[in-house]
mmCIF file with all atom_site columns, C-alpha atoms in Angstrom:
data_model
loop_
_atom_site.group_PDB
_atom_site.id
_atom_site.type_symbol
_atom_site.label_atom_id
_atom_site.label_alt_id
_atom_site.label_comp_id
_atom_site.label_asym_id
_atom_site.label_entity_id
_atom_site.label_seq_id
_atom_site.pdbx_PDB_ins_code
_atom_site.Cartn_x
_atom_site.Cartn_y
_atom_site.Cartn_z
_atom_site.occupancy
_atom_site.B_iso_or_equiv
_atom_site.pdbx_formal_charge
_atom_site.auth_seq_id
_atom_site.auth_comp_id
_atom_site.auth_asym_id
_atom_site.auth_atom_id
_atom_site.pdbx_PDB_model_num
ATOM 1   C CA . MET A 1 1   ? 101.504 89.160  104.646 1.00 37.00 ? 1   MET A CA 1
ATOM 2   C CA . GLU A 1 2   ? 100.120 91.438  102.185 1.00 46.00 ? 2   GLU A CA 1
ATOM 3   C CA . HIS A 1 3   ? 103.355 93.467  101.776 1.00 50.00 ? 3   HIS A CA 1
ATOM 4   C CA . ASP A 1 4   ? 105.722 90.571  101.529 1.00 67.00 ? 4   ASP A CA 1
ATOM 5   C CA . THR A 1 5   ? 107.504 89.980  98.289  1.00 71.00 ? 5   THR A CA 1
ATOM 6   C CA . PHE A 1 6   ? 106.228 86.867  96.263  1.00 84.00 ? 6   PHE A CA 1
ATOM 7   C CA . GLY A 1 7   ? 108.920 84.321  96.035  1.00 80.00 ? 7   GLY A CA 1
ATOM 8   C CA . GLY A 1 8   ? 106.993 81.221  95.830  1.00 88.00 ? 8   GLY A CA 1
ATOM 9   C CA . ALA A 1 9   ? 104.217 79.587  93.888  1.00 93.00 ? 9   ALA A CA 1
ATOM 10  C CA . ILE A 1 10  ? 100.349 79.456  94.111  1.00 95.00 ? 10  ILE A CA 1
ATOM 11  C CA . LEU A 1 11  ? 98.097  76.812  92.786  1.00 94.00 ? 11  LEU A CA 1
ATOM 12  C CA . ALA A 1 12  ? 94.353  77.598  92.649  1.00 96.00 ? 12  ALA A CA 1
ATOM 13  C CA . TRP A 1 13  ? 91.177  76.168  91.525  1.00 95.00 ? 13  TRP A CA 1
ATOM 14  C CA . VAL A 1 14  ? 89.010  78.730  89.563  1.00 97.00 ? 14  VAL A CA 1
ATOM 15  C CA . LYS A 1 15  ? 85.472  77.525  89.982  1.00 96.00 ? 15  LYS A CA 1
ATOM 16  C CA . SER A 1 16  ? 83.889  79.501  86.958  1.00 96.00 ? 16  SER A CA 1
ATOM 17  C CA . ALA A 1 17  ? 86.460  78.430  84.477  1.00 94.00 ? 17  ALA A CA 1
ATOM 18  C CA . LYS A 1 18  ? 86.842  74.896  85.885  1.00 92.00 ? 18  LYS A CA 1
ATOM 19  C CA . ALA A 1 19  ? 90.421  75.219  85.700  1.00 93.00 ? 19  ALA A CA 1
ATOM 20  C CA . PHE A 1 20  ? 93.606  75.307  87.664  1.00 94.00 ? 20  PHE A CA 1
ATOM 21  C CA . LEU A 1 21  ? 95.624  78.606  87.745  1.00 96.00 ? 21  LEU A CA 1
ATOM 22  C CA . LYS A 1 22  ? 99.415  78.075  88.652  1.00 95.00 ? 22  LYS A CA 1
ATOM 23  C CA . ILE A 1 23  ? 101.479 81.306  89.472  1.00 96.00 ? 23  ILE A CA 1
ATOM 24  C CA . GLN A 1 24  ? 105.153 81.374  89.858  1.00 95.00 ? 24  GLN A CA 1
ATOM 25  C CA . ALA A 1 25  ? 107.257 84.155  91.038  1.00 92.00 ? 25  ALA A CA 1
ATOM 26  C CA . GLY A 1 26  ? 109.658 85.572  88.341  1.00 90.00 ? 26  GLY A CA 1
ATOM 27  C CA . THR A 1 27  ? 113.438 84.958  88.689  1.00 87.00 ? 27  THR A CA 1
ATOM 28  C CA . GLY A 1 28  ? 114.346 88.088  86.798  1.00 82.00 ? 28  GLY A CA 1
ATOM 29  C CA . ASP A 1 29  ? 115.599 86.115  83.725  1.00 88.00 ? 29  ASP A CA 1
ATOM 30  C CA . ASN A 1 30  ? 112.500 87.158  81.627  1.00 90.00 ? 30  ASN A CA 1
ATOM 31  C CA . LEU A 1 31  ? 112.747 91.040  82.048  1.00 91.00 ? 31  LEU A CA 1
ATOM 32  C CA . LEU A 1 32  ? 114.003 92.582  78.900  1.00 93.00 ? 32  LEU A CA 1
ATOM 33  C CA . GLU A 1 33  ? 116.121 95.718  78.827  1.00 94.00 ? 33  GLU A CA 1
ATOM 34  C CA . ASP A 1 34  ? 112.952 97.545  77.397  1.00 95.00 ? 34  ASP A CA 1
ATOM 35  C CA . ASP A 1 35  ? 110.941 96.464  80.434  1.00 93.00 ? 35  ASP A CA 1
ATOM 36  C CA . ILE A 1 36  ? 113.612 97.695  82.785  1.00 93.00 ? 36  ILE A CA 1
ATOM 37  C CA . ARG A 1 37  ? 113.826 100.994 80.834  1.00 95.00 ? 37  ARG A CA 1
ATOM 38  C CA . GLU A 1 38  ? 109.949 101.230 81.100  1.00 95.00 ? 38  GLU A CA 1
ATOM 39  C CA . GLY A 1 39  ? 110.251 100.941 85.090  1.00 95.00 ? 39  GLY A CA 1
ATOM 40  C CA . PHE A 1 40  ? 109.271 97.275  85.516  1.00 95.00 ? 40  PHE A CA 1
ATOM 41  C CA . SER A 1 41  ? 111.363 95.508  88.164  1.00 92.00 ? 41  SER A CA 1
ATOM 42  C CA . ASP A 1 42  ? 109.405 92.278  88.928  1.00 93.00 ? 42  ASP A CA 1
ATOM 43  C CA . TYR A 1 43  ? 106.917 89.861  87.379  1.00 95.00 ? 43  TYR A CA 1
ATOM 44  C CA . CYS A 1 44  ? 105.237 86.513  87.770  1.00 96.00 ? 44  CYS A CA 1
ATOM 45  C CA . LEU A 1 45  ? 104.361 83.789  85.272  1.00 96.00 ? 45  LEU A CA 1
ATOM 46  C CA . TRP A 1 46  ? 100.922 82.155  85.273  1.00 97.00 ? 46  TRP A CA 1
ATOM 47  C CA . SER A 1 47  ? 99.482  79.076  83.434  1.00 95.00 ? 47  SER A CA 1
ATOM 48  C CA . THR A 1 48  ? 95.987  77.784  83.255  1.00 95.00 ? 48  THR A CA 1
ATOM 49  C CA . PHE A 1 49  ? 95.196  73.886  83.196  1.00 92.00 ? 49  PHE A CA 1
ATOM 50  C CA . ARG A 1 50  ? 92.033  71.882  82.856  1.00 87.00 ? 50  ARG A CA 1
ATOM 51  C CA . PRO A 1 51  ? 91.939  68.288  83.914  1.00 80.00 ? 51  PRO A CA 1
ATOM 52  C CA . GLU A 1 52  ? 90.865  66.021  81.065  1.00 73.00 ? 52  GLU A CA 1
ATOM 53  C CA . CYS A 1 53  ? 89.703  63.274  83.268  1.00 63.00 ? 53  CYS A CA 1
ATOM 54  C CA . ILE A 1 54  ? 90.588  61.485  86.305  1.00 64.00 ? 54  ILE A CA 1
ATOM 55  C CA . ASP A 1 55  ? 91.114  57.783  85.508  1.00 66.00 ? 55  ASP A CA 1
ATOM 56  C CA . ILE A 1 56  ? 91.120  54.681  87.616  1.00 68.00 ? 56  ILE A CA 1
ATOM 57  C CA . ASP A 1 57  ? 94.856  54.233  86.799  1.00 70.00 ? 57  ASP A CA 1
ATOM 58  C CA . GLY A 1 58  ? 95.645  57.356  88.962  1.00 68.00 ? 58  GLY A CA 1
ATOM 59  C CA . GLU A 1 59  ? 96.697  59.504  85.973  1.00 69.00 ? 59  GLU A CA 1
ATOM 60  C CA . LEU A 1 60  ? 95.539  62.937  86.055  1.00 69.00 ? 60  LEU A CA 1
ATOM 61  C CA . ASP A 1 61  ? 96.121  64.242  82.406  1.00 72.00 ? 61  ASP A CA 1
ATOM 62  C CA . MET A 1 62  ? 96.129  67.954  81.810  1.00 76.00 ? 62  MET A CA 1
ATOM 63  C CA . GLU A 1 63  ? 97.111  70.248  79.053  1.00 80.00 ? 63  GLU A CA 1
ATOM 64  C CA . CYS A 1 64  ? 98.252  73.890  79.238  1.00 88.00 ? 64  CYS A CA 1
ATOM 65  C CA . LEU A 1 65  ? 95.338  75.954  78.121  1.00 92.00 ? 65  LEU A CA 1
ATOM 66  C CA . ASP A 1 66  ? 96.987  79.521  78.302  1.00 95.00 ? 66  ASP A CA 1
ATOM 67  C CA . SER A 1 67  ? 99.982  81.173  79.920  1.00 96.00 ? 67  SER A CA 1
ATOM 68  C CA . GLY A 1 68  ? 101.348 84.595  80.330  1.00 97.00 ? 68  GLY A CA 1
ATOM 69  C CA . MET A 1 69  ? 103.511 86.907  82.220  1.00 96.00 ? 69  MET A CA 1
ATOM 70  C CA . VAL A 1 70  ? 102.398 89.935  84.478  1.00 96.00 ? 70  VAL A CA 1
ATOM 71  C CA . LEU A 1 71  ? 105.004 92.723  84.903  1.00 96.00 ? 71  LEU A CA 1
ATOM 72  C CA . PHE A 1 72  ? 105.242 94.944  88.109  1.00 95.00 ? 72  PHE A CA 1
ATOM 73  C CA . ARG A 1 73  ? 106.908 98.228  88.710  1.00 94.00 ? 73  ARG A CA 1
ATOM 74  C CA . GLU A 1 74  ? 107.328 97.431  92.362  1.00 91.00 ? 74  GLU A CA 1
ATOM 75  C CA . SER A 1 75  ? 108.012 94.235  94.140  1.00 89.00 ? 75  SER A CA 1
ATOM 76  C CA . CYS A 1 76  ? 105.277 91.659  93.487  1.00 90.00 ? 76  CYS A CA 1
ATOM 77  C CA . THR A 1 77  ? 103.312 90.453  96.578  1.00 91.00 ? 77  THR A CA 1
ATOM 78  C CA . PRO A 1 78  ? 101.493 87.077  96.856  1.00 93.00 ? 78  PRO A CA 1
ATOM 79  C CA . GLN A 1 79  ? 98.194  88.972  96.506  1.00 93.00 ? 79  GLN A CA 1
ATOM 80  C CA . ALA A 1 80  ? 99.059  91.300  93.666  1.00 94.00 ? 80  ALA A CA 1
ATOM 81  C CA . ALA A 1 81  ? 100.322 88.124  91.644  1.00 95.00 ? 81  ALA A CA 1
ATOM 82  C CA . LEU A 1 82  ? 97.132  86.240  92.291  1.00 97.00 ? 82  LEU A CA 1
ATOM 83  C CA . GLU A 1 83  ? 94.751  89.145  91.469  1.00 97.00 ? 83  GLU A CA 1
ATOM 84  C CA . SER A 1 84  ? 96.906  90.268  88.468  1.00 97.00 ? 84  SER A CA 1
ATOM 85  C CA . SER A 1 85  ? 97.355  86.871  87.050  1.00 98.00 ? 85  SER A CA 1
ATOM 86  C CA . TYR A 1 86  ? 93.642  86.128  87.392  1.00 98.00 ? 86  TYR A CA 1
ATOM 87  C CA . GLN A 1 87  ? 92.614  89.275  85.530  1.00 97.00 ? 87  GLN A CA 1
ATOM 88  C CA . GLN A 1 88  ? 95.073  88.498  82.742  1.00 97.00 ? 88  GLN A CA 1
ATOM 89  C CA . ALA A 1 89  ? 94.171  84.798  82.514  1.00 97.00 ? 89  ALA A CA 1
ATOM 90  C CA . PHE A 1 90  ? 90.266  85.014  82.609  1.00 97.00 ? 90  PHE A CA 1
ATOM 91  C CA . GLY A 1 91  ? 89.846  88.676  81.344  1.00 96.00 ? 91  GLY A CA 1
ATOM 92  C CA . THR A 1 92  ? 87.599  89.725  84.479  1.00 96.00 ? 92  THR A CA 1
ATOM 93  C CA . ASP A 1 93  ? 88.145  91.432  87.558  1.00 96.00 ? 93  ASP A CA 1
ATOM 94  C CA . PHE A 1 94  ? 89.378  89.157  90.524  1.00 97.00 ? 94  PHE A CA 1
ATOM 95  C CA . ASP A 1 95  ? 86.725  87.518  92.659  1.00 96.00 ? 95  ASP A CA 1
ATOM 96  C CA . ARG A 1 96  ? 87.976  86.014  95.676  1.00 95.00 ? 96  ARG A CA 1
ATOM 97  C CA . ASN A 1 97  ? 84.960  83.868  95.897  1.00 97.00 ? 97  ASN A CA 1
ATOM 98  C CA . ASP A 1 98  ? 85.796  82.245  92.490  1.00 97.00 ? 98  ASP A CA 1
ATOM 99  C CA . VAL A 1 99  ? 89.092  81.101  93.766  1.00 97.00 ? 99  VAL A CA 1
ATOM 100 C CA . ILE A 1 100 ? 90.284  78.106  96.083  1.00 97.00 ? 100 ILE A CA 1
ATOM 101 C CA . ILE A 1 101 ? 93.823  78.207  97.084  1.00 95.00 ? 101 ILE A CA 1
ATOM 102 C CA . LEU A 1 102 ? 95.151  74.732  96.871  1.00 94.00 ? 102 LEU A CA 1
ATOM 103 C CA . MET A 1 103 ? 98.703  74.926  97.357  1.00 91.00 ? 103 MET A CA 1
ATOM 104 C CA . ARG A 1 104 ? 101.281 77.678  98.399  1.00 89.00 ? 104 ARG A CA 1
ATOM 105 C CA . GLY A 1 105 ? 104.918 77.537  98.331  1.00 83.00 ? 105 GLY A CA 1
ATOM 106 C CA . ASN A 1 106 ? 107.315 79.670  100.265 1.00 70.00 ? 106 ASN A CA 1
ATOM 107 C CA . ASP A 1 107 ? 104.734 82.516  101.246 1.00 54.00 ? 107 ASP A CA 1
ATOM 108 C CA . GLU A 1 108 ? 101.823 83.136  103.553 1.00 48.00 ? 108 GLU A CA 1
ATOM 109 C CA . GLN A 1 109 ? 98.328  83.015  102.466 1.00 45.00 ? 109 GLN A CA 1
ATOM 110 C CA . PRO A 1 110 ? 97.090  86.278  100.454 1.00 44.00 ? 110 PRO A CA 1
#
C-alpha cells in the first residue's frame, strides 16, 4: 500500500533511458550523525545498469552506470522510493509511463 514502509527492493526498466533502476531499502547504516541532526530518519539506495549485450552463452553483462542515496525525513514508502530515486537518477520528474516494474521484494506494488 502507499503508506507502507519500504523494506524491500524494486527492479524497474526505464524505457527512455534503456536502463535498469534497482532500488533497495536502507538499513540505517548509511545515516550520518549530521543527517540525523538534520531530521533524516530513513533512506533508500539506487543504482542504474545498462545491459551491454545478451549473448548466446546466457551471460547478461552489465556495469553500474550511476548510484546514489535518497534521504527521507519520514518513513520511506515504496512509491516515494521509486519516484525519488527516478528523479535523482535521471534528473527529471517521475513518469509512471516510462517505468516497467520487473520485480518487487517484500512490498506490494506502488
